[in-house]
PDB file of C-alpha atoms in Angstrom:
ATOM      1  CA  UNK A   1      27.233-261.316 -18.802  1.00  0.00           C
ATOM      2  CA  UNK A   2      28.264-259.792 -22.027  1.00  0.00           C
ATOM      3  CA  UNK A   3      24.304-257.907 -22.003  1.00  0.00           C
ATOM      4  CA  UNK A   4      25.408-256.361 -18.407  1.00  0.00           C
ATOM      5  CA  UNK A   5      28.760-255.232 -19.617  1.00  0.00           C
ATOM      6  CA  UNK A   6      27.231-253.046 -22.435  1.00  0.00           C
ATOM      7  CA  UNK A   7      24.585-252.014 -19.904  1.00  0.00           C
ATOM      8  CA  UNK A   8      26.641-250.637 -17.570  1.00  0.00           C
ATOM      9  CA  UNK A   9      28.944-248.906 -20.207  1.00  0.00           C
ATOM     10  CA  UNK A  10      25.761-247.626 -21.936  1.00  0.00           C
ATOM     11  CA  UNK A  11      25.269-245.848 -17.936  1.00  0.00           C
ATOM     12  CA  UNK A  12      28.639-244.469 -18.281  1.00  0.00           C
ATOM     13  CA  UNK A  13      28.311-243.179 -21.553  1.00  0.00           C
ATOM     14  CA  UNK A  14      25.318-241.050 -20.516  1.00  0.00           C
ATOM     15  CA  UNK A  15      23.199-242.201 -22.790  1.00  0.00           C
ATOM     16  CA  UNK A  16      20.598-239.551 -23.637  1.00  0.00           C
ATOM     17  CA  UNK A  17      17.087-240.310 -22.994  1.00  0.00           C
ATOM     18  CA  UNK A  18      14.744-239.607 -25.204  1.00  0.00           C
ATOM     19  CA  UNK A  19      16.936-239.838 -28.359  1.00  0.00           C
ATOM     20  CA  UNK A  20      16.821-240.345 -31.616  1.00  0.00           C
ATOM     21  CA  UNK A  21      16.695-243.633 -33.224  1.00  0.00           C
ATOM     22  CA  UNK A  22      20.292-244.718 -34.264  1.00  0.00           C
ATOM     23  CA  UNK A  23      21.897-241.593 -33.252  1.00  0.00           C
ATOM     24  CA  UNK A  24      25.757-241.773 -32.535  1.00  0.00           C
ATOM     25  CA  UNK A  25      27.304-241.384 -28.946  1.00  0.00           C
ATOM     26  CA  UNK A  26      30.132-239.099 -29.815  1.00  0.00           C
ATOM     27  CA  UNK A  27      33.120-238.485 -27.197  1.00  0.00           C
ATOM     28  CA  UNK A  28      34.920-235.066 -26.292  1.00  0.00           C
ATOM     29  CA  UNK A  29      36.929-233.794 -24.144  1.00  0.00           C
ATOM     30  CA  UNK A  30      36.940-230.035 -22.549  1.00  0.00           C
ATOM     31  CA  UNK A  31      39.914-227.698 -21.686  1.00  0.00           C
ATOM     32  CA  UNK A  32      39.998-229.195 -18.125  1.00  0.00           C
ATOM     33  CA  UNK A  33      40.520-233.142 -19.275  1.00  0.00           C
ATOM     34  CA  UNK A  34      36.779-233.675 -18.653  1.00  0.00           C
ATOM     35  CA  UNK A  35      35.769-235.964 -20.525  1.00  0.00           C
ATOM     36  CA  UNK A  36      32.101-236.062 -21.898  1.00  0.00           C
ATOM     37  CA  UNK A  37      29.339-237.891 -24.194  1.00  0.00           C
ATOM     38  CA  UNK A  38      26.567-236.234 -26.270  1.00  0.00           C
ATOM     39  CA  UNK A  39      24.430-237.835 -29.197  1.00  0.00           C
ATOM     40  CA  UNK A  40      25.398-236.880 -32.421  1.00  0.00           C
ATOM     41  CA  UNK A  41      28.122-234.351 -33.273  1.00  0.00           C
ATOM     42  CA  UNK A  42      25.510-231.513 -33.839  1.00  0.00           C
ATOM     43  CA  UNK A  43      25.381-231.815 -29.787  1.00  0.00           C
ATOM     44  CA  UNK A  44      29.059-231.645 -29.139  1.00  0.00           C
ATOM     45  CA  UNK A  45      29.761-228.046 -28.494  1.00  0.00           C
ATOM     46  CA  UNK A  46      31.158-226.185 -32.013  1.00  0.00           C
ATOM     47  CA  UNK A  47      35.342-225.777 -30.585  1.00  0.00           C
ATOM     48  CA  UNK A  48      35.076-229.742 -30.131  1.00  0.00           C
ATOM     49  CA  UNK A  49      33.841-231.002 -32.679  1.00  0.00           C
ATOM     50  CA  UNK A  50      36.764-231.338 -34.873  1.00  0.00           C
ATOM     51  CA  UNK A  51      38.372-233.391 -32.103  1.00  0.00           C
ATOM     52  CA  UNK A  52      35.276-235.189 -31.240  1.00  0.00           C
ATOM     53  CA  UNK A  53      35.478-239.405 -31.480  1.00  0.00           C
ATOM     54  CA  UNK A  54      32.380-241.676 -32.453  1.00  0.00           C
ATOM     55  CA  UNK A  55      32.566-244.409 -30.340  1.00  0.00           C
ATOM     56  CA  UNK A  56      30.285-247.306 -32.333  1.00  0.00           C
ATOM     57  CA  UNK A  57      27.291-247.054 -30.334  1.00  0.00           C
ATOM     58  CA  UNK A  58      24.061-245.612 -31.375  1.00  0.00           C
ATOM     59  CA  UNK A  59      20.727-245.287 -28.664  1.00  0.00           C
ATOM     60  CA  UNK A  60      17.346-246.567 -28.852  1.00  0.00           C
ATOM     61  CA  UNK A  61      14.388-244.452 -27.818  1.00  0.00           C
ATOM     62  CA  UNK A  62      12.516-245.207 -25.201  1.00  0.00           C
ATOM     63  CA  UNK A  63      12.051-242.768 -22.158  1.00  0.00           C
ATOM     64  CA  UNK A  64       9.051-243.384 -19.636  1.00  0.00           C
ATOM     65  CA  UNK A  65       7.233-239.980 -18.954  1.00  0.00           C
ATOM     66  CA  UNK A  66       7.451-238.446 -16.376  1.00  0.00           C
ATOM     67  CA  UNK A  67       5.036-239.499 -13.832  1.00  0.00           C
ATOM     68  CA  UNK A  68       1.852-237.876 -12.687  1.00  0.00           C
ATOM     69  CA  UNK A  69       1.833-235.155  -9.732  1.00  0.00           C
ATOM     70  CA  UNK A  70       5.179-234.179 -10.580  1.00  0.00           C
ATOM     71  CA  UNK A  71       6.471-231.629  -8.086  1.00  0.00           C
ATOM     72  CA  UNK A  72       8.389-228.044  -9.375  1.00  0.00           C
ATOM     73  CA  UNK A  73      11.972-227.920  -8.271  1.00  0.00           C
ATOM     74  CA  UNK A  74      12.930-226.131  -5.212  1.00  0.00           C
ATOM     75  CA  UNK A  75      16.149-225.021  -2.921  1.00  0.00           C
ATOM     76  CA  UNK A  76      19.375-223.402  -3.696  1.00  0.00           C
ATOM     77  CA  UNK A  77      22.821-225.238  -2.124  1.00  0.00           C
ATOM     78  CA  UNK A  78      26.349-225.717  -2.993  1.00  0.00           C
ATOM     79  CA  UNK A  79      28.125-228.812  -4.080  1.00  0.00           C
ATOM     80  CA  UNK A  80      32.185-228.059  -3.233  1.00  0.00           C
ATOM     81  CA  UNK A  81      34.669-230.641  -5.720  1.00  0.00           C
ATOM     82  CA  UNK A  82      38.161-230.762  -6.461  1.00  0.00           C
ATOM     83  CA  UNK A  83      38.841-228.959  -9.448  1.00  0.00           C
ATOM     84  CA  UNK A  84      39.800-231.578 -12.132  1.00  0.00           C
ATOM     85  CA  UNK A  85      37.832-234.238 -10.226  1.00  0.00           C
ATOM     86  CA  UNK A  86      35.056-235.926 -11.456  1.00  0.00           C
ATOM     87  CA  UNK A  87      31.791-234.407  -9.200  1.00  0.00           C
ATOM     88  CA  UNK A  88      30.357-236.475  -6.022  1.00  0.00           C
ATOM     89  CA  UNK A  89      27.407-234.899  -5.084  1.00  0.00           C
ATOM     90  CA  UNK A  90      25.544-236.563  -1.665  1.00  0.00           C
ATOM     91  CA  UNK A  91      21.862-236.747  -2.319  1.00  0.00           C
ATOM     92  CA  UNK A  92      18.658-237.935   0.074  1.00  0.00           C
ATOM     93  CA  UNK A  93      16.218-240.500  -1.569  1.00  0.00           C
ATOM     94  CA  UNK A  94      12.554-239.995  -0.441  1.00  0.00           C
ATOM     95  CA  UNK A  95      13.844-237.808   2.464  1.00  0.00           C
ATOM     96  CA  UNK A  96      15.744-240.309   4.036  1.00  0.00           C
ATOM     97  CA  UNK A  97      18.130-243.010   2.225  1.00  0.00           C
ATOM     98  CA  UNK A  98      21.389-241.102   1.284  1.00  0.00           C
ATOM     99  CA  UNK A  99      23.378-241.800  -2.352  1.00  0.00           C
ATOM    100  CA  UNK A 100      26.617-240.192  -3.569  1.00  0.00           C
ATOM    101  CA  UNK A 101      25.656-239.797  -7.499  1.00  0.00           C
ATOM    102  CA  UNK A 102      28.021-238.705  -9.976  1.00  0.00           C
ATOM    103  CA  UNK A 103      27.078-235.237 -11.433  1.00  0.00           C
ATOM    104  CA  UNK A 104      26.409-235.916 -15.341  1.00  0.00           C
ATOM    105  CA  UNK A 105      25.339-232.904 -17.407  1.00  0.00           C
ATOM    106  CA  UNK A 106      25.539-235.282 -20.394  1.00  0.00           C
ATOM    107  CA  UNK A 107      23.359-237.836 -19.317  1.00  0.00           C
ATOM    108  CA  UNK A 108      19.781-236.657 -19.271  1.00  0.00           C
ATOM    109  CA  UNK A 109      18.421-239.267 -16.728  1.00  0.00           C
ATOM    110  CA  UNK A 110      19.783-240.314 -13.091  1.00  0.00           C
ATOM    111  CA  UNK A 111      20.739-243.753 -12.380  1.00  0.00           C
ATOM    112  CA  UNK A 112      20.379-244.960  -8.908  1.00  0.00           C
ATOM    113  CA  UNK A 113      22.018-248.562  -7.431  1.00  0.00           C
ATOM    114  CA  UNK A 114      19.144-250.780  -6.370  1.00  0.00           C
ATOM    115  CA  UNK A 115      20.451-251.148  -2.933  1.00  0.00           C
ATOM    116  CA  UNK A 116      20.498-247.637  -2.849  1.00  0.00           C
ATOM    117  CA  UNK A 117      16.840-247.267  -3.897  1.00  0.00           C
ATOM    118  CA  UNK A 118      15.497-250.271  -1.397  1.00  0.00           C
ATOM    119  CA  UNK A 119      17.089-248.711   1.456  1.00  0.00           C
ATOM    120  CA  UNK A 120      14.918-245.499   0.375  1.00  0.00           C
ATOM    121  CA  UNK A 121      11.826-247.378   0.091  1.00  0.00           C
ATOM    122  CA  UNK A 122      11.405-247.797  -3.243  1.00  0.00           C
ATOM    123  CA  UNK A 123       9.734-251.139  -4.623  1.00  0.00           C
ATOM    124  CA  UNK A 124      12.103-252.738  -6.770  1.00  0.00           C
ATOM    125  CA  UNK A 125      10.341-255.963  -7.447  1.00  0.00           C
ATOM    126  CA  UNK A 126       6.985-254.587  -8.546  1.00  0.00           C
ATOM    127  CA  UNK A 127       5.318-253.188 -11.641  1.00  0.00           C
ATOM    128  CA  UNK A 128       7.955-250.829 -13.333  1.00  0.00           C
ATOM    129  CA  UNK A 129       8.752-249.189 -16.468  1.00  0.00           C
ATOM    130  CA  UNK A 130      11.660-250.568 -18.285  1.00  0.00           C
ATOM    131  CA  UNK A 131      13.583-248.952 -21.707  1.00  0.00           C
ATOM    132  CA  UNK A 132      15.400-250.602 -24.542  1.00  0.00           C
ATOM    133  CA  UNK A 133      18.807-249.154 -24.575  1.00  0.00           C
ATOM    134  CA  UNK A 134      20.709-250.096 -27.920  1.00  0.00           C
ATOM    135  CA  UNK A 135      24.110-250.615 -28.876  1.00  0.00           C
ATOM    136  CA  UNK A 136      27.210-252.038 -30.476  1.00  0.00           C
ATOM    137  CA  UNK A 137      27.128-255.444 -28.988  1.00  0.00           C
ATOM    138  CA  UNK A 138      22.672-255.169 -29.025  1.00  0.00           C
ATOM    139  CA  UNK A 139      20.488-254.613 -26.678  1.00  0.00           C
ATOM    140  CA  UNK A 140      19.016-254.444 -23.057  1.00  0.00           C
ATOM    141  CA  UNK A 141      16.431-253.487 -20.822  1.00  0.00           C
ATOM    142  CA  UNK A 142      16.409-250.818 -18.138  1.00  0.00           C
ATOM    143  CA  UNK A 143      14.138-250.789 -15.162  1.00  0.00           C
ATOM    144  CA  UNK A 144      12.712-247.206 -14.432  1.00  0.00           C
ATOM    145  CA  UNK A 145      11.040-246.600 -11.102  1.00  0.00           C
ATOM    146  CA  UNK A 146       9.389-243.582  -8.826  1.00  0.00           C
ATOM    147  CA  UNK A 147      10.956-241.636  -5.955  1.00  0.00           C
ATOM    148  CA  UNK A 148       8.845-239.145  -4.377  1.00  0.00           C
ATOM    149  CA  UNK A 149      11.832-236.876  -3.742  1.00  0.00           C
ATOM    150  CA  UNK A 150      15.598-236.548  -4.649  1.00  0.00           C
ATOM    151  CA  UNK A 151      17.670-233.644  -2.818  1.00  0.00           C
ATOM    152  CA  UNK A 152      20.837-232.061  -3.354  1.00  0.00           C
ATOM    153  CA  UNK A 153      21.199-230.142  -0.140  1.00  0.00           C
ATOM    154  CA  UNK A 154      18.293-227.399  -0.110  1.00  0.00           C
ATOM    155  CA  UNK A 155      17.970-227.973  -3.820  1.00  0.00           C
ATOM    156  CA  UNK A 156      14.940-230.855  -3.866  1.00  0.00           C
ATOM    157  CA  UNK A 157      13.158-232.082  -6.808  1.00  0.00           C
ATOM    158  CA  UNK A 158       9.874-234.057  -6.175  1.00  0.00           C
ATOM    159  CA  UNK A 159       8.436-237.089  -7.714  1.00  0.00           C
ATOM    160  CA  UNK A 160      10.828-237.837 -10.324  1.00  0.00           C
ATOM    161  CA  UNK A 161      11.216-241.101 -12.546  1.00  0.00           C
ATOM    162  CA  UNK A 162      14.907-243.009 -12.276  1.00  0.00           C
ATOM    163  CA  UNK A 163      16.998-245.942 -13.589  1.00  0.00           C
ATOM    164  CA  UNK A 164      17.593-248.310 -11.198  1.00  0.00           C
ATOM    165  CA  UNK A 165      21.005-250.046 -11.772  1.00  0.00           C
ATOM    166  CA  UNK A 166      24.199-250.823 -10.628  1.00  0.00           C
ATOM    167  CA  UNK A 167      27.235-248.307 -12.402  1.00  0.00           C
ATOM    168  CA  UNK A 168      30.924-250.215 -12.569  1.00  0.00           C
ATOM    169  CA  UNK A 169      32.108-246.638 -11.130  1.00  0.00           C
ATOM    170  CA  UNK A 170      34.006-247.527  -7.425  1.00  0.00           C
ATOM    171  CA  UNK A 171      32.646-245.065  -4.715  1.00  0.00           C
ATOM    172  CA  UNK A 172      29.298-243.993  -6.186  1.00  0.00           C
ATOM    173  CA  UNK A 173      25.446-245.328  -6.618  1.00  0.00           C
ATOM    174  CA  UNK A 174      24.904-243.946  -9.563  1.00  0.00           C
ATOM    175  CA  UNK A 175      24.923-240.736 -11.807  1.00  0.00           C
ATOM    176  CA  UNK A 176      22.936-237.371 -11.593  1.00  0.00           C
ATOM    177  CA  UNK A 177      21.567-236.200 -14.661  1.00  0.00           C
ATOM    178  CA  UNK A 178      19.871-233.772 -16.359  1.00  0.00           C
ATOM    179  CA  UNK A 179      16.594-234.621 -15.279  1.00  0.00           C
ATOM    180  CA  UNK A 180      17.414-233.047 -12.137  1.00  0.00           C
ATOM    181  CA  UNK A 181      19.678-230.485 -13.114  1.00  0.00           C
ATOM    182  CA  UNK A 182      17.566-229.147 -15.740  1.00  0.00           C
ATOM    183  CA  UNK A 183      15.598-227.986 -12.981  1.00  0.00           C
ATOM    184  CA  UNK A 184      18.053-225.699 -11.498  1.00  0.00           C
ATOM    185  CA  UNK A 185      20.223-222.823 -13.133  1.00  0.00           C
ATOM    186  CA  UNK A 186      23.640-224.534 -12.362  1.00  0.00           C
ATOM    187  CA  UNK A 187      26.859-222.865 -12.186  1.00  0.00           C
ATOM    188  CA  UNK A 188      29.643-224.795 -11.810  1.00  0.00           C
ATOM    189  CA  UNK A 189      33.242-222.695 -11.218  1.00  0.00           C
ATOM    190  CA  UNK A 190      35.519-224.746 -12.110  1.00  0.00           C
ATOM    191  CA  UNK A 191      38.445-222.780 -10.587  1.00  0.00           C
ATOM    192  CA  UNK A 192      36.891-222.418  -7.428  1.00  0.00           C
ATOM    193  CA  UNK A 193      35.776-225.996  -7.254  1.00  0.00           C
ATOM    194  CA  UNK A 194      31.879-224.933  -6.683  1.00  0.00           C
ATOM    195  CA  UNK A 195      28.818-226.256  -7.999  1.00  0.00           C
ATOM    196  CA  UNK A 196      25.435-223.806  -7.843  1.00  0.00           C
ATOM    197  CA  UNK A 197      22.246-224.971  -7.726  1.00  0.00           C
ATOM    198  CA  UNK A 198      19.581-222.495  -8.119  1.00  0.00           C
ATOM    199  CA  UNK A 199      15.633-222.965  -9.191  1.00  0.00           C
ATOM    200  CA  UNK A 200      14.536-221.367 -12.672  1.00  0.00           C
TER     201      UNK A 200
END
């Protein structure tokens, strides 16, 4: 039980795949409230750092590749949010199975629910990558599988490799991260409460 607990708090903490061995999870907090997680302090963004808090926990390396036939991003859409709010975004698995994910640009790998990922398709039970994720109270594994696709409206990314696990967040199955994002220019307005997805 105690394994799962730090499991799912290493999720929330967007731990940063791959990462340097021992490297600290700092916390900060932009000019909206917002907070966020980044390893090291050399990653928190210079006006933060003086008010940035280590939080005891340090990552392990360990990111599977990503897997062979891997498809360029495509699309351009819109994600609308509540200023101040954290960001739902609804996303298709494999075409099909919809998620709401959390929208993480400080975790560099998405997280899906299992349930989430079965009713897409995806084999759960077979042979799959896992990753040692490290911490204060030790370590566990992470399962890493394949989806064939993962769209955000009109913005799709194809053939990408995920964490499948359960996130103690009420309301979502799981967190977008930068895997995706990265391939997209992404604007988000904060004012306006509008998200931008565009391919590079």
């Amino acid at each position: 039980m105690r394994r799962m607990a730090f499991l799912l708090m290493a999720i929330l903490l967007g731990l940063r795949w791959p990462a340097t061995v021992d490297a600290q999870i700092y916390r900060w907090v932009d000019e909206n409230g917002v907070p966020h997680f980044a390893d090291g302090i050399d990653s928190v963004p210079g006006p933060y750092r003086a008010k940035a808090v280590p939080l005891g926990i340090k990552n392990a390396p360990a990111s599977p590749a990503p897997p062979p036939g891997a498809r360029p991003a495509s699309g351009e859409t819109s994600i609308r949010f509540v200023p101040g709010q954290r960001i739902h975004v609804d996303v298709r698995v494999n075409g099909n199975a919809e998620a709401k994910l959390l929208l993480d640009t400080g975790s560099d790998k998405t997280i899906i629910s299992p349930r989430a990922l079965q009713a897409a398709g995806v084999r759960i039970a077979g042979p799959t990558t896992t990753a040692e994720v490290a911490g204060a109270t030790g370590s566990a594994q992470m399962q890493f599988v394949v989806v064939d696709s993962l769209e955000v409206g009109e913005a799709r990314v194809g053939r990408m490799t995920v964490g499948s696990q359960n996130v103690p967040v009420d309301g979502v199955d799981g967190v977008l991260g930068r895997d995706f994002l990265d391939q997209f220019n992404v604007n988000i307005d904060s004012s306006k409460g509008v998200v931008t997805l565009s391919p590079k």
